Short mmCIF file of C-alpha atoms in Angstrom, two decimals:
data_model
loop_
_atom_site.label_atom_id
_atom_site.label_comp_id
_atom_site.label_asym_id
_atom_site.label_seq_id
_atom_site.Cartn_x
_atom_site.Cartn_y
_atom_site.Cartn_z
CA UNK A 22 -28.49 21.82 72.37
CA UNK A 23 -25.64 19.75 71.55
CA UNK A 24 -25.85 16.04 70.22
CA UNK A 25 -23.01 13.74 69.29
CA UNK A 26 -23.79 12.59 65.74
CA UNK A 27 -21.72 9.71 64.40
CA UNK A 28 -21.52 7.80 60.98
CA UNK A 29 -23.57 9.54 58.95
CA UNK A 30 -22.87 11.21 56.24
CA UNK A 31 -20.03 9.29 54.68
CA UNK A 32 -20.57 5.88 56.19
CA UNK A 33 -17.52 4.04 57.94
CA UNK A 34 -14.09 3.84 56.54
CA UNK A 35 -12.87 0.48 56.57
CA UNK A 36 -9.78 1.20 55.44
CA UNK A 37 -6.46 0.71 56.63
CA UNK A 38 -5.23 3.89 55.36
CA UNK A 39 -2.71 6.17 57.84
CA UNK A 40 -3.75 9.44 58.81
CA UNK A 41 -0.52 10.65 60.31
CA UNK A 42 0.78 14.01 58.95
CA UNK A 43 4.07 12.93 58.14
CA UNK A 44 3.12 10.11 55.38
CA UNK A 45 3.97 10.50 51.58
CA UNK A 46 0.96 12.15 50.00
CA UNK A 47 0.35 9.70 47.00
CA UNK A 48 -3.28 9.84 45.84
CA UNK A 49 -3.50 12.68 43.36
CA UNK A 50 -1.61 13.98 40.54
CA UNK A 51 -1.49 17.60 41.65
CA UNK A 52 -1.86 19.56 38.04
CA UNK A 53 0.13 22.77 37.81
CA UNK A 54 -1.90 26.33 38.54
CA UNK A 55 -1.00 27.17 35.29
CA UNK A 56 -2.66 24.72 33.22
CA UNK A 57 -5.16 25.76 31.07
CA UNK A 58 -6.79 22.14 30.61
CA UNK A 59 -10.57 22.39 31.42
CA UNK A 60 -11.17 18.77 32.70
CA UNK A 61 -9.65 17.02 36.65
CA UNK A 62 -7.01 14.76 36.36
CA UNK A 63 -6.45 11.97 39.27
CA UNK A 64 -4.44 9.00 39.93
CA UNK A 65 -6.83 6.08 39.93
CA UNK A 66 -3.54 3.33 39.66
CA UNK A 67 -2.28 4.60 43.31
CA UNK A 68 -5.74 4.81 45.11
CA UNK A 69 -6.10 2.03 46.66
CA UNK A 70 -8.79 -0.84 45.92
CA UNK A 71 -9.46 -0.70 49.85
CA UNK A 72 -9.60 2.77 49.52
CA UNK A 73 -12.59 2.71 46.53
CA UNK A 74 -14.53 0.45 48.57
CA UNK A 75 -13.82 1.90 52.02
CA UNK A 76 -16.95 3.67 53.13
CA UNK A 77 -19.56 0.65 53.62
CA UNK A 78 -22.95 2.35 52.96
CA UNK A 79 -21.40 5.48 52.23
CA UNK A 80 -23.84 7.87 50.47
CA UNK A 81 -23.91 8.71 46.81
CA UNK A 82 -22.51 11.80 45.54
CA UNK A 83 -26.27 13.30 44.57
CA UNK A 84 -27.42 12.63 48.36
CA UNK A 85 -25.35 15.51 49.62
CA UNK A 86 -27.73 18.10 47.85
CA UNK A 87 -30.76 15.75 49.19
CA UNK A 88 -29.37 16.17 53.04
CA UNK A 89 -29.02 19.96 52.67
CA UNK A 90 -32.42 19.51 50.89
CA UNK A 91 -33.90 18.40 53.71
CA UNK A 92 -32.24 20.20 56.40
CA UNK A 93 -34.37 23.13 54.60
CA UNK A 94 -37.10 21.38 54.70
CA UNK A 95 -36.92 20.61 58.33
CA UNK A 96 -37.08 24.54 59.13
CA UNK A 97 -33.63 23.28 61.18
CA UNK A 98 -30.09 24.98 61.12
CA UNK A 99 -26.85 23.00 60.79
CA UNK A 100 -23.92 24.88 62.44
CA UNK A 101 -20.36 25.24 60.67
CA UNK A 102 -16.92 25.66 62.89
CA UNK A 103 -15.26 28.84 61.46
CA UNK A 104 -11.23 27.58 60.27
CA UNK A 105 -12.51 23.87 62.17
CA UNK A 106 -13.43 25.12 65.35
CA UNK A 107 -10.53 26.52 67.09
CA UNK A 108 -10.27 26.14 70.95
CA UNK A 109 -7.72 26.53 74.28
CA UNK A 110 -4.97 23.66 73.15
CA UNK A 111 -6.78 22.85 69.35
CA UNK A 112 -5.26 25.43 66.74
CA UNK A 113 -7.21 26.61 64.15
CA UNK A 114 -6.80 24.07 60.47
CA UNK A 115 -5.75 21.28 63.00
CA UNK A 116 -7.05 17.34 61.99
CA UNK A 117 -6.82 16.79 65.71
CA UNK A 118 -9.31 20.43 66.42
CA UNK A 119 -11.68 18.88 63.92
CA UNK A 120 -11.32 15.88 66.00
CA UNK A 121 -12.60 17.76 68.62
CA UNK A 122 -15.00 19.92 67.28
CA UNK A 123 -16.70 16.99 65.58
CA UNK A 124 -17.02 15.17 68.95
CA UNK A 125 -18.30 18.39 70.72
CA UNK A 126 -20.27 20.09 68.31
CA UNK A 127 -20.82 19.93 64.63
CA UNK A 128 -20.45 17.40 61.72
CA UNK A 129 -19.79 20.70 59.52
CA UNK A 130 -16.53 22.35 59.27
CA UNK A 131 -15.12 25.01 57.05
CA UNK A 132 -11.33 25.01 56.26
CA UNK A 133 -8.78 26.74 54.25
CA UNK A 134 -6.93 25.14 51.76
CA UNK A 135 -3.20 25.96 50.51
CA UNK A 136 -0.06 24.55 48.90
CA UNK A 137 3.49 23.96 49.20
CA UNK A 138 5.86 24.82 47.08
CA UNK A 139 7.16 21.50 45.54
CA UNK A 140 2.34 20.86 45.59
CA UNK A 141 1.67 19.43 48.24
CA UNK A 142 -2.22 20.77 49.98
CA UNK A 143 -2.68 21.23 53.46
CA UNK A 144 -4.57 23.08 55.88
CA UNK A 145 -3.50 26.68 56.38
CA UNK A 146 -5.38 30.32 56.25
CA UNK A 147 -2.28 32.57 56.18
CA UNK A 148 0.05 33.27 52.57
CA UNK A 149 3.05 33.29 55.66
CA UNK A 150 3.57 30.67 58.50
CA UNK A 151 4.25 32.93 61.45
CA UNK A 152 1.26 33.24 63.04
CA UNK A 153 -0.17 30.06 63.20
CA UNK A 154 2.65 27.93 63.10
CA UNK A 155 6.64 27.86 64.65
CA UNK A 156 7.97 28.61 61.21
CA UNK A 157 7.99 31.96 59.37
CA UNK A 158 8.01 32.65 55.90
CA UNK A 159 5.83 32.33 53.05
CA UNK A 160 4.05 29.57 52.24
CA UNK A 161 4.04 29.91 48.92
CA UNK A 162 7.93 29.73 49.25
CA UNK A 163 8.57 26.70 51.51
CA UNK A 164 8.81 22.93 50.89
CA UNK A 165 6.23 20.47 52.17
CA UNK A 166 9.08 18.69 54.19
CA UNK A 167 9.92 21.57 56.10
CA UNK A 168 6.09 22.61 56.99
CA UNK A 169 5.57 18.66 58.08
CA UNK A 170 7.40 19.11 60.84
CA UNK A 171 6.35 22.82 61.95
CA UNK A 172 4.45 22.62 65.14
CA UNK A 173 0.57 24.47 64.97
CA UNK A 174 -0.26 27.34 67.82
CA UNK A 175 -3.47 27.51 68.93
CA UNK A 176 -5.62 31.43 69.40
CA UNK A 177 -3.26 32.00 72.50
CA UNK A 178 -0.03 31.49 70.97
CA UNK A 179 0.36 28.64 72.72
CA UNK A 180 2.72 25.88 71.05
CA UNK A 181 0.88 22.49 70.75
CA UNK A 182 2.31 18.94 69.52
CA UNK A 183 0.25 19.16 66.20
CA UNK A 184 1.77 19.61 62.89
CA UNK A 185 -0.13 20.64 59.80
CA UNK A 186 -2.10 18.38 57.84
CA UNK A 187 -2.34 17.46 54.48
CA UNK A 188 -5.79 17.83 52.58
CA UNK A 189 -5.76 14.24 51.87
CA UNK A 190 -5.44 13.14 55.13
CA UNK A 191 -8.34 15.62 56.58
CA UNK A 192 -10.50 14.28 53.41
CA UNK A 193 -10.06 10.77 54.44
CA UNK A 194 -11.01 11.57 58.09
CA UNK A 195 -14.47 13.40 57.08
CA UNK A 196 -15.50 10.06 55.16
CA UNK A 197 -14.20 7.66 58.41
CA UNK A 198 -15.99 10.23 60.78
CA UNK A 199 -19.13 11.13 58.44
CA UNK A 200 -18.13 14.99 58.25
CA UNK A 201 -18.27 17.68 56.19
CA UNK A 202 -15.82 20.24 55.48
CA UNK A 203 -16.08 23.35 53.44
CA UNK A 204 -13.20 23.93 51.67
CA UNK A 205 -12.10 27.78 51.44
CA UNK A 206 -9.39 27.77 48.90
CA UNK A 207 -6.25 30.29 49.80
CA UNK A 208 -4.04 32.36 46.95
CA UNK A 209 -1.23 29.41 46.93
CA UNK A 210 -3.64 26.59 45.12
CA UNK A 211 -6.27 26.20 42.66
CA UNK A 212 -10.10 24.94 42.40
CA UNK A 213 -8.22 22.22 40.15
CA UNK A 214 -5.83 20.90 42.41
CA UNK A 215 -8.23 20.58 45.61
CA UNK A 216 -11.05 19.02 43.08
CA UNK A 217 -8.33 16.35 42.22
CA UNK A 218 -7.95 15.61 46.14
CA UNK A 219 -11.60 15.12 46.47
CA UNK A 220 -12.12 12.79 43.37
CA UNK A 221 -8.79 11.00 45.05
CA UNK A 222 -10.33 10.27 47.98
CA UNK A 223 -14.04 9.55 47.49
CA UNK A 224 -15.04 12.36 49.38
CA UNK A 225 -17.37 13.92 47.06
CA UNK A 226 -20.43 13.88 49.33
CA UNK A 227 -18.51 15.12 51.98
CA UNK A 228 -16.97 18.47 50.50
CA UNK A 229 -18.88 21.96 49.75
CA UNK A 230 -16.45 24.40 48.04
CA UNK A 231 -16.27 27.49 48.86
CA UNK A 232 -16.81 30.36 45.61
CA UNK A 233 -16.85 34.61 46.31
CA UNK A 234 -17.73 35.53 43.19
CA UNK A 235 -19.66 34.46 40.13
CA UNK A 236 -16.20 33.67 38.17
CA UNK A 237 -15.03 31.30 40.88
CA UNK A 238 -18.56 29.56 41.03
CA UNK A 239 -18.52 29.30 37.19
CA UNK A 240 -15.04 27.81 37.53
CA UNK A 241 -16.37 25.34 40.44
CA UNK A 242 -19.68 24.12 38.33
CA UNK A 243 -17.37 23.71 35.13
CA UNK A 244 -14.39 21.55 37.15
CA UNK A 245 -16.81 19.59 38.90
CA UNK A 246 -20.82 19.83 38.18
CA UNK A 247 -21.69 17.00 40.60
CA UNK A 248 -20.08 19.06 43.67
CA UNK A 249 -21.75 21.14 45.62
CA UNK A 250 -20.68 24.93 46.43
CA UNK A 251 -21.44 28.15 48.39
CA UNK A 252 -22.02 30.97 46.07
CA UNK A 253 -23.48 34.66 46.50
CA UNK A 254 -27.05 35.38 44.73
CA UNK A 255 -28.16 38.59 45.07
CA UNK A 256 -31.79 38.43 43.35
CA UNK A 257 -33.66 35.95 41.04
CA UNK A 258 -32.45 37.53 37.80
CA UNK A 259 -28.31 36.90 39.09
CA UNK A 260 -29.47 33.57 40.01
CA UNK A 261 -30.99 32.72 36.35
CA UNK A 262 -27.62 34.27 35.13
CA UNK A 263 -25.62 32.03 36.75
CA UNK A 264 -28.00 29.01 36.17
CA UNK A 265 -27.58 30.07 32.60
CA UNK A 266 -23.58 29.84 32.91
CA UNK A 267 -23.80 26.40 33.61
CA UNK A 268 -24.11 26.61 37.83
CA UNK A 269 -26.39 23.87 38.76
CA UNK A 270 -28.66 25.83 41.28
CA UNK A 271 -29.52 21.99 43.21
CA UNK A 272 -25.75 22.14 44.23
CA UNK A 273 -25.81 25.71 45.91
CA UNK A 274 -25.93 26.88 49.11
CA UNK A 275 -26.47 30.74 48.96
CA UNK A 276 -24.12 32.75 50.88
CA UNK A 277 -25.46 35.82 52.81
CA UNK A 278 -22.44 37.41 54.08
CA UNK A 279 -21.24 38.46 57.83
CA UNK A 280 -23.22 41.85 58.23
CA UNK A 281 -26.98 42.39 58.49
CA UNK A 282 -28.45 39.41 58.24
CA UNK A 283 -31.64 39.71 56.51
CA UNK A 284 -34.96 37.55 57.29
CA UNK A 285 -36.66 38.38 54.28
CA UNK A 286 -33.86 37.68 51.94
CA UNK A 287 -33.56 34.33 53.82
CA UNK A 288 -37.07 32.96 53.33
CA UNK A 289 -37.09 34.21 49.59
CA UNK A 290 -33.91 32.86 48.86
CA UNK A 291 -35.09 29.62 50.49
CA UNK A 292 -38.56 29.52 49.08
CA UNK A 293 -36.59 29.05 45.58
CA UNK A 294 -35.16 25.73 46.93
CA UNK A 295 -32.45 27.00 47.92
CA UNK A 296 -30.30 27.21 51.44
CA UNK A 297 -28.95 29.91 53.06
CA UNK A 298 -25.39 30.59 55.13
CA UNK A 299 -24.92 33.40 57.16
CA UNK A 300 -21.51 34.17 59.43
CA UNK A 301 -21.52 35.82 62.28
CA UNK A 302 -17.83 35.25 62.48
CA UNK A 303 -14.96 37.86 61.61
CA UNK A 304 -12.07 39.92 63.49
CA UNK A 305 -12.47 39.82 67.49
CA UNK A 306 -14.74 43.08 68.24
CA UNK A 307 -15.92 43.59 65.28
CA UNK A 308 -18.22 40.49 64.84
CA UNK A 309 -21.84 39.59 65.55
CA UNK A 310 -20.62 36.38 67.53
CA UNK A 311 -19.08 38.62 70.17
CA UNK A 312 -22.06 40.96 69.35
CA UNK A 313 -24.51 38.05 70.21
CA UNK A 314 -22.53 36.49 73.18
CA UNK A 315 -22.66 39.57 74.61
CA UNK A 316 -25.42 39.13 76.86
CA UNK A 317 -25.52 35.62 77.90
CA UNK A 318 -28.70 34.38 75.96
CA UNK A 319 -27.64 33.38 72.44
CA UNK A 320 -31.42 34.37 71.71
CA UNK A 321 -30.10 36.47 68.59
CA UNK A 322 -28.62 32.93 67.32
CA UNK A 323 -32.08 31.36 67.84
CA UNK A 324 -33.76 34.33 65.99
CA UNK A 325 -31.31 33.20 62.65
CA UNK A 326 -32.35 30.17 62.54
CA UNK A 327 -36.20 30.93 63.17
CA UNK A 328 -35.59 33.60 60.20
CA UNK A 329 -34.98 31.23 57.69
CA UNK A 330 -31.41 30.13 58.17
CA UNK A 331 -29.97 26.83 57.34
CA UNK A 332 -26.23 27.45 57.80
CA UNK A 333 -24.38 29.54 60.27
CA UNK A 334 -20.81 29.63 60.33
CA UNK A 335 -19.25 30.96 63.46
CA UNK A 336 -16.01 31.59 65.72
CA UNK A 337 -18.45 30.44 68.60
CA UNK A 338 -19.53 27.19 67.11
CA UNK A 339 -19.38 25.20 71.03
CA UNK A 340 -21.07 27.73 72.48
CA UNK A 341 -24.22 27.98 69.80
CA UNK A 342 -23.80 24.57 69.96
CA UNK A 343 -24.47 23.97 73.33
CA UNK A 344 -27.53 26.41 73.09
CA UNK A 345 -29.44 25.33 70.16
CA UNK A 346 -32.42 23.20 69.17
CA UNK A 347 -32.60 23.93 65.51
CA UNK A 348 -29.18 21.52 64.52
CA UNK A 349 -30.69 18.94 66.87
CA UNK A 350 -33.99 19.87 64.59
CA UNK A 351 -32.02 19.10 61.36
CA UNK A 352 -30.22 16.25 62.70
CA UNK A 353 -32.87 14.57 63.74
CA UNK A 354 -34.95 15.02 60.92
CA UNK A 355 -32.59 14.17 58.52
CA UNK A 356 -31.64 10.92 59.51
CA UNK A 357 -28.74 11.69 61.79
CA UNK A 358 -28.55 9.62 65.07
CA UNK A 359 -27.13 9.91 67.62
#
């Protein structure tokens, strides 16, 4: 059942710090894909002092594992908008649909990070602009100045007056709004470049980063140790292996995948100290949201979270929403008013 949670997890932003798509990105120094240097390099001289002091009360970057700690603890489920929560008039990757989804829904929202050519990151699932925005071409091949001032379309193909916004400025917004965002990382950037954005903006307690593979979650724990990440585990002896690698298992949330979801896996998996993502998101028709939805109960939603779930990610997020106790449950219990 749906609550309105604000100021939470990343305390208010004081700052006087625009938002607006269109500014000059000038908090990180974005470090080319290339590079073979091993450690995150940032811009302290241009972040603001107002900005390193913004978030009165904000939490410390270890009490992001303690929350997720104690959402599984709580036997609740938090819900996560799929590409921020897409609805009629809010395209998907919009600051303005996590605006809304935020307000209507969750405080959890998984995006998908990309890059310009001439570096800068913003909020985009595609390698080409067509679909999703009134530009075409490839991302990977077009300026920062020209995507600026593309307009977004939301699931209809209906042109809206948002543009595209820069990682910065979304990063900014989850600490003023107490958010967090997963960050999916697309083809066009680098674990490197979007862990510079997050040291640039303070928002390491409200970021998870998003791994598929034990390379990418070695990369993650190596980059950044005190973040926290999804990553898959597939049995106790892959999770030693990658605890042995250097992945710090108190930063992990296991992911499950989007097929089959799997009680018993779940509870096990969770009885290690450990939480658990599902999806039930995917193409139209072939995913268990419109599987679920079918019938008009959202009892098979309800049966996730009563399996030992702590994360679902899903197309239907207002919906599930609207229907559930168990993100009230871990709300509540977790120190999240209303």
């Amino acid at each position: 059942m749906r609550q309105v949670y604000l100021g939470v997890i990343g305390g208010l932003c004081l700052a006087l710090v625009g938002c607006s798509s269109g500014e000059q990105d000038t908090t990180v120094n974005v470090v080319s894909n290339a590079s073979a240097e091993t450690d995150i390099q940032t811009a302290p001289e241009i972040v603001s002092d107002v900005m390193q002091n913004a978030a009165v009360g904000a939490f410390q970057a270890s009490d992001l594992p303690a929350f997720f700690d104690c959402v599984r603890e709580s036997e609740g489920m938090l819900i996560a908008s799929h590409r921020a929560g897409p609805a009629p008039g809010y395209p998907e990757n919009a600051l303005e649909t996590l605006q809304y989804a935020r307000a209507e829904a969750t405080i959890l929202h998984e995006i998908d990070v990309a890059e310009s050519r001439d570096g800068v990151l913003f909020l985009m699932h595609d390698r080409s602009l067509g679909r999703t925005t009134t530009g075409d071409g490839f991302v990977a091949d077009t300026d920062w100045e020209t995507i600026s001032q593309l307009l977004l379309k939301d699931n209809d193909g209906q042109i809206t007056s948002f543009n595209p916004p820069k990682l910065s400025d979304v990063l900014l917004w989850a600490k003023e709004s107490g958010s967090i965002v997963e960050l999916d990382k697309k083809p066009t950037t680098s674990f490197r470049n979007i862990i510079s954005h997050v040291r640039a903006a303070g928002a390491e307690n409200n970021v998870v980063i998003i791994t598929y593979n034990d390379d990418q979650a070695k990369e993650v724990a190596r980059l950044a140790p005190d973040l926290m990440m999804t990553a898959g585990i597939n049995s106790p002896e892959h999770q030693a292996e990658l605890e042995a690698a250097g992945v710090d298992m108190t930063r992990v949330i296991a992911w499950m995948g989007i097929r089959d979801p799997n009680p018993r896996a779940f509870r096990a998996v969770g009885a290690r100290g450990i939480e658990v993502a599902f999806g039930t998101l995917g193409r139209p028709g072939q995913r268990l949201d419109d599987e679920y939805l079918a019938d008009g109960d959202l009892s098979e939603f309800q049966d996730l979270a009563d399996g030992g779930l702590h994360l679902l990610a899903t197309d239907a997020v207002y919906e599930v929403a609207a229907a559930l106790d168990a993100d009230d449950l871990a709300m509540r219990e977790c120190g999240v008013q209303n």
